[in-house]
C-alpha positions as a printed NumPy array, in Angstrom:
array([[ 81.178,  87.664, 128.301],
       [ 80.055,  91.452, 128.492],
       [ 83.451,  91.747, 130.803],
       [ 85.715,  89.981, 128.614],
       [ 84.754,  92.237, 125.399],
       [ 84.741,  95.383, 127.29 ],
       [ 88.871,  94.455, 127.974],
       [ 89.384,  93.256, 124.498],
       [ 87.468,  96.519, 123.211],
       [ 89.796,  98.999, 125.543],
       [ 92.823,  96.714, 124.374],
       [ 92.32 ,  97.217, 120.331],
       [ 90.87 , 100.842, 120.827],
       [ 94.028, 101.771, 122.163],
       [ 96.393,  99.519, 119.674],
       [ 94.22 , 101.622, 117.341],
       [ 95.184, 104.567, 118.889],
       [ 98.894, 103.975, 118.859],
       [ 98.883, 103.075, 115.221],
       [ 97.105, 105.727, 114.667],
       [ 99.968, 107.65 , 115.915],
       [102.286, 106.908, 113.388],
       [102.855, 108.295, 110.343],
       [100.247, 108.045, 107.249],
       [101.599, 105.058, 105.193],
       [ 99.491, 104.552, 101.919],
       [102.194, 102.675,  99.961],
       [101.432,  99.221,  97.694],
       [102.215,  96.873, 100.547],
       [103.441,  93.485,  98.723],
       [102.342,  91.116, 101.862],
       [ 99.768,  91.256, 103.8  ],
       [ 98.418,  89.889, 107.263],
       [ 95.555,  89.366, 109.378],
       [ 95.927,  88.583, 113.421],
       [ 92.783,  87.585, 114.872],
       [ 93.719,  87.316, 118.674],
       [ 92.108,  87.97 , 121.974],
       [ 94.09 ,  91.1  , 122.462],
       [ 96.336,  92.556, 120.263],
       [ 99.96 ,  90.84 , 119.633],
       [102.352,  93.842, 121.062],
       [105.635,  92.16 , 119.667],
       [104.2  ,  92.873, 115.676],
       [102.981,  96.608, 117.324],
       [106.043,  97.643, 118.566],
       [107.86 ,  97.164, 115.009],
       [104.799,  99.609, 112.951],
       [106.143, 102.228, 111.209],
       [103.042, 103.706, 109.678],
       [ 99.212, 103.443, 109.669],
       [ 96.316, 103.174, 107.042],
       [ 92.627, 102.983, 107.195],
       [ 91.5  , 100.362, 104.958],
       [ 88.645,  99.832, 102.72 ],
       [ 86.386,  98.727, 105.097],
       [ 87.209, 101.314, 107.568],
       [ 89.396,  99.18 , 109.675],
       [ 93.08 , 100.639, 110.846],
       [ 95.875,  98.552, 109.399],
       [ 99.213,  99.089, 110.771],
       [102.19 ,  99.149, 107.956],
       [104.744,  96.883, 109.479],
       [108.485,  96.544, 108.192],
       [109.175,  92.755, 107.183],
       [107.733,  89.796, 104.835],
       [104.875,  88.43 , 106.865],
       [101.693,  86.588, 106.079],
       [101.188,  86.667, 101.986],
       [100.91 ,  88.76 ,  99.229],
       [ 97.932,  91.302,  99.778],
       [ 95.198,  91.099,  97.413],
       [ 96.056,  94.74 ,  95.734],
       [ 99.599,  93.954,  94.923],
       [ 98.002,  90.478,  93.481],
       [ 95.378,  92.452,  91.422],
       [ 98.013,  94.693,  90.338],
       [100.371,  92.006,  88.944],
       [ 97.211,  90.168,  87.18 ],
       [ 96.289,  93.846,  85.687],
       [100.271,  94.382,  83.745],
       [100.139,  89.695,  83.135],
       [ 97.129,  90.815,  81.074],
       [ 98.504,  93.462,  79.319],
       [101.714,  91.637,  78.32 ],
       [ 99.327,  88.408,  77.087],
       [ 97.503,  90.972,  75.042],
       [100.118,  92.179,  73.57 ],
       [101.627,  88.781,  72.757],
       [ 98.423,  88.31 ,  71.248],
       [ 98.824,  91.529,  68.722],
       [102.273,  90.961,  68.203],
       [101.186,  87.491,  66.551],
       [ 98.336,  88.889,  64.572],
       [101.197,  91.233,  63.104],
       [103.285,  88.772,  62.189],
       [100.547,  87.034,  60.201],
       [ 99.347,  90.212,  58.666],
       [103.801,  90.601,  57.407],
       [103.575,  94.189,  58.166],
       [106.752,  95.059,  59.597],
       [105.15 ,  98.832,  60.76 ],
       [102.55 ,  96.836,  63.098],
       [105.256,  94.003,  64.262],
       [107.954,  97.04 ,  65.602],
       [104.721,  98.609,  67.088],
       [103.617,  95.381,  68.638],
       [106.891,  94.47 ,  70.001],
       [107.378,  97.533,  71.534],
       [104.283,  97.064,  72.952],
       [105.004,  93.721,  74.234],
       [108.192,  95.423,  75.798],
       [107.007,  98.198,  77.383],
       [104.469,  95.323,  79.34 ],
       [106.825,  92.898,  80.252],
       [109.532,  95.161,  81.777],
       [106.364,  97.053,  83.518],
       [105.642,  93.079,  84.953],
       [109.41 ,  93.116,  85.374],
       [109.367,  95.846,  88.357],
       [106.336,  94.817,  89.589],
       [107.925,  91.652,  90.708],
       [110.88 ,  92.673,  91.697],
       [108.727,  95.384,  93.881],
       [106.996,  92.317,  95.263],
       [110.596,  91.631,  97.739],
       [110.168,  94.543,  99.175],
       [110.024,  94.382, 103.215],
       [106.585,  95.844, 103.548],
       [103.318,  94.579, 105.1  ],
       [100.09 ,  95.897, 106.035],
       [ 98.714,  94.162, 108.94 ],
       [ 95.288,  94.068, 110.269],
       [ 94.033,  93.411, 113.918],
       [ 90.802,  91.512, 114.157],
       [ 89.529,  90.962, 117.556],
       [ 88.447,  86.877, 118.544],
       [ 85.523,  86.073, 120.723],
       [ 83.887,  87.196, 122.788],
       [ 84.258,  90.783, 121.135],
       [ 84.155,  89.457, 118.073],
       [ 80.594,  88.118, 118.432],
       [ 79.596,  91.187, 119.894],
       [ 80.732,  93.079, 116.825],
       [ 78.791,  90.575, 114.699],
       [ 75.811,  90.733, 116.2  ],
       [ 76.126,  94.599, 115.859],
       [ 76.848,  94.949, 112.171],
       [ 73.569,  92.686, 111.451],
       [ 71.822,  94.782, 114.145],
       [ 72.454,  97.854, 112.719],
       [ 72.304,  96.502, 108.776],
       [ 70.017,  97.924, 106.933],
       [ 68.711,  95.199, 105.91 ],
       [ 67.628,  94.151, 109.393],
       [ 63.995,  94.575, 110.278],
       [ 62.993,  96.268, 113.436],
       [ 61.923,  93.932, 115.048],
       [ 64.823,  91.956, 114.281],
       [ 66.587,  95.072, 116.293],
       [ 64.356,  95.096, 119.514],
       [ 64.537,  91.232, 119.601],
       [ 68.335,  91.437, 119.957],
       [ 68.674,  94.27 , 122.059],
       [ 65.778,  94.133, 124.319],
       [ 67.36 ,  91.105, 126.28 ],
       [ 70.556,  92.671, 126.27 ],
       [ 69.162,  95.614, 128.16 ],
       [ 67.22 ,  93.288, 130.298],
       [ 70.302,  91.094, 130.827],
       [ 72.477,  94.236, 132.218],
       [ 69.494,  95.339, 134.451],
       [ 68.829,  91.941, 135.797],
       [ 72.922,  91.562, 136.325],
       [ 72.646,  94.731, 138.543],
       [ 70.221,  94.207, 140.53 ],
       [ 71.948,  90.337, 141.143],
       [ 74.857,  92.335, 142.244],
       [ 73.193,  94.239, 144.577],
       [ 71.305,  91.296, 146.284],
       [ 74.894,  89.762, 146.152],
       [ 76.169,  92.893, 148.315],
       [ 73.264,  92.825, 150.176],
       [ 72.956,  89.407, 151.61 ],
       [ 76.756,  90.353, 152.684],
       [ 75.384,  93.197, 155.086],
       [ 72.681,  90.598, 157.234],
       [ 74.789,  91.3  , 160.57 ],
       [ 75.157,  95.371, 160.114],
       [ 72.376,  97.296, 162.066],
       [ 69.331,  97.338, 160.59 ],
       [ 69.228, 101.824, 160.027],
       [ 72.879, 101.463, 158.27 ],
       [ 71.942,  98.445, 156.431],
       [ 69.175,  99.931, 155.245],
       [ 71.627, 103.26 , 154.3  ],
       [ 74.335, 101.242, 152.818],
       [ 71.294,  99.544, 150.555],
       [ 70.41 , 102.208, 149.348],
       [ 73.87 , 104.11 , 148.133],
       [ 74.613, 100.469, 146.734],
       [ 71.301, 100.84 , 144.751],
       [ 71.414, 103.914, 143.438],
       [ 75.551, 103.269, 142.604],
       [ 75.27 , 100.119, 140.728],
       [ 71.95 , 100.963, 139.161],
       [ 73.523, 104.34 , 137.931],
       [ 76.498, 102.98 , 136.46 ],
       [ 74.439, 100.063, 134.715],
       [ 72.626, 102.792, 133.185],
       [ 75.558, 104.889, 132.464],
       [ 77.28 , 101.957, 130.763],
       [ 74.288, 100.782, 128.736],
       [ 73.442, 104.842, 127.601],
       [ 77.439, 104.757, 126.472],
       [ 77.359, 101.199, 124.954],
       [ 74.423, 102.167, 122.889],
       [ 75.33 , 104.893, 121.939],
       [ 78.702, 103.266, 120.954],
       [ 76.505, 101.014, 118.802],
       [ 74.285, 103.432, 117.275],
       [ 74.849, 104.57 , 113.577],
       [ 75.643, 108.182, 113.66 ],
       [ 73.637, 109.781, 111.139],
       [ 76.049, 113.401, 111.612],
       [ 79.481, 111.524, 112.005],
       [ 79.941, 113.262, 108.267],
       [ 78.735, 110.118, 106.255],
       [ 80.688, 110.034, 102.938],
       [ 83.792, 112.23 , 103.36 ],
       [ 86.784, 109.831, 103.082],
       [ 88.798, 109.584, 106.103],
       [ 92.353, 110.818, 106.566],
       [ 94.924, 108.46 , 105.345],
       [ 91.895, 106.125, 103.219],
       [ 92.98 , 103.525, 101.196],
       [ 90.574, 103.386,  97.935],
       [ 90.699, 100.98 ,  95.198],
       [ 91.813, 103.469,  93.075],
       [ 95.177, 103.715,  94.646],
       [ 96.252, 100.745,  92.354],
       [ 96.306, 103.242,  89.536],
       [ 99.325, 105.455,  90.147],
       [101.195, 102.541,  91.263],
       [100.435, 101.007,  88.112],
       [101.38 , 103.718,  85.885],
       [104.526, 104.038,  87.894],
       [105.744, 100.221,  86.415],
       [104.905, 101.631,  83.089],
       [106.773, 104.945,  83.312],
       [109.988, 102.702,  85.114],
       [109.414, 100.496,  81.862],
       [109.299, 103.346,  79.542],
       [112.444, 105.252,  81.108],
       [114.228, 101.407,  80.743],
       [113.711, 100.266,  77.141],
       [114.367, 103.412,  76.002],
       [118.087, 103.283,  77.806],
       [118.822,  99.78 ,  77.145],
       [117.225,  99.479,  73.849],
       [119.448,  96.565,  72.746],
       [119.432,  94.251,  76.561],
       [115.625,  95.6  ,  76.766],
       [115.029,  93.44 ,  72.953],
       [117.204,  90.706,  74.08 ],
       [115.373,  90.218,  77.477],
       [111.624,  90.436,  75.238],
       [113.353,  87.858,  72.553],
       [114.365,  85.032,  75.1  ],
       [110.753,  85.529,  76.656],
       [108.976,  84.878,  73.148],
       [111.598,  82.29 ,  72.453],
       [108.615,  79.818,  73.99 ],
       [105.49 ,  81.843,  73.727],
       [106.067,  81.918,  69.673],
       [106.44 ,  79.401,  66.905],
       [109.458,  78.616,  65.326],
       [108.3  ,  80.239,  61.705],
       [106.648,  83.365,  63.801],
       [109.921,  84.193,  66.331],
       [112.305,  83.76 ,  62.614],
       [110.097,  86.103,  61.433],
       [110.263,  88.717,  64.286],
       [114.156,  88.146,  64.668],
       [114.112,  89.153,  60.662],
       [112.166,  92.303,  61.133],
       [114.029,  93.259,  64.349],
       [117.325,  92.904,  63.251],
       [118.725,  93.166,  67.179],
       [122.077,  90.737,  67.511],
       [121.838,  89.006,  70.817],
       [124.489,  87.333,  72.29 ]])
């Protein structure tokens, strides 16, 4: 097991590397996917145009094409501007009740100005770009789990000793089986160069067990100087949604106010069915846009 997720670690360290290559990519990615394999699929690799480090630290590679689904940001976004245009369907009613023509233009415009921003944001949804993340399956995967609720802080100590002690005892015990291995294969050398050979084997396979575990621990190890809370290079935050939301709402803005008449017509079909008969005559009235 400790062989297999030493390969499958060198395998995604180095995927991570080559993504890590490519260009920083922070763009709303419509789709999104998650591979969980025992080494990383090369075939999705090789067509990566960009890289981003997610949320949870993890390198995502930005991958030209429609795969998996839509990605929970682009999914948050859309819900954000579906709110908006509800609320202002909502106010746009209350105006009509109140018969104050002022509040219905400002309303409708409001109403507008939403449903073209929900408009874009859909039709931005096509685009050909997915962020893709590599998750490794077990062994390494355990490995990694049993880490993160090592390390937690959460985790008692002695939580921590009783999950690493055996591990250290399992390498040490694993070496010195090798060695008796290696050793019962020398029974016919002479006894002096047995004895030699014995030794080097000793002191090699006990050094590198003690090498490894020293660089596996210290792999594992929280580093307390590894400058905790600066953002990495190329970080995708939460607040990334913003810009890209007030991007639909400028593209909106920049749109009604050149198609003023299609921009009404396209807002009057939608309230066709989200008004009442007596509430859409009235808005029609106060309008006064001629729709073919």
């Amino acid at each position: 097991m400790l062989i297999l997720s030493a390969v499958q670690w060198l395998a995604f360290h180095r995927a991570e590397e080559r993504v890590e290559s490519l260009p920083c990519d922070t763009r709303l990615a419509p789709y999104r996917l998650e591979v969980t394999s025992f080494l990383p699929p090369s075939g999705i690799l090789r067509n990566a145009v960009g890289h981003r480090i997610g949320y949870r630290g993890e390198v995502e590679a930005v991958v030209s094409g429609k795969l998996g689904g839509y990605s929970g940001d682009y999914e948050i976004l859309t819900w954000m501007i579906s709110s908006d245009l509800n609320q202002s369907v909502e106010w746009l009613e209350e105006g009509i009740k109140e018969e104050n023509p002022d509040y219905v233009l400002v309303d409708f415009r409001m109403v507008e100005k939403s449903y073209s921003a929900l408009k874009f944001a859909r039709e931005y949804g096509e685009r050909n770009i997915t962020e893709v993340v590599f998750r490794p399956s077990p062994p390494l995967a355990w490995m990694l789990a049993i880490r993160d609720f090592a390390f937690s802080d959460k985790t008692d100590p002695y939580i921590q000793g009783v999950i690493f002690g055996p591990f250290i005892g399992l390498v040490l015990v694993g070496a010195i089986f090798l060695w008796l291995v290696l050793l019962a294969k020398l029974q016919r050398t002479n006894r002096l160069l047995r004895f030699l050979l014995a030794s080097i084997l000793a002191i090699l396979i006990l050094s590198a067990a003690v090498e490894g575990l020293v660089y596996v621990l210290g792999y594992l190890m929280p580093d307390e100087d590894n400058g905790a809370g600066s953002s990495p290079s190329c970080s995708k935050f939460p607040d990334t949604l913003h810009p890209h939301y007030s991007d639909f709402y400028n593209m909106a803005d920049d749109y009604v106010w050149e198609n003023e008449t299609s921009a009404s017509c396209e807002v009057l079909h939608y309230l066709h069915s989200a008004l009442t008969s007596g509430e859409f005559s009235t808005l029609q009235k106060t309008l006064n846009v001629s729709c073919s």
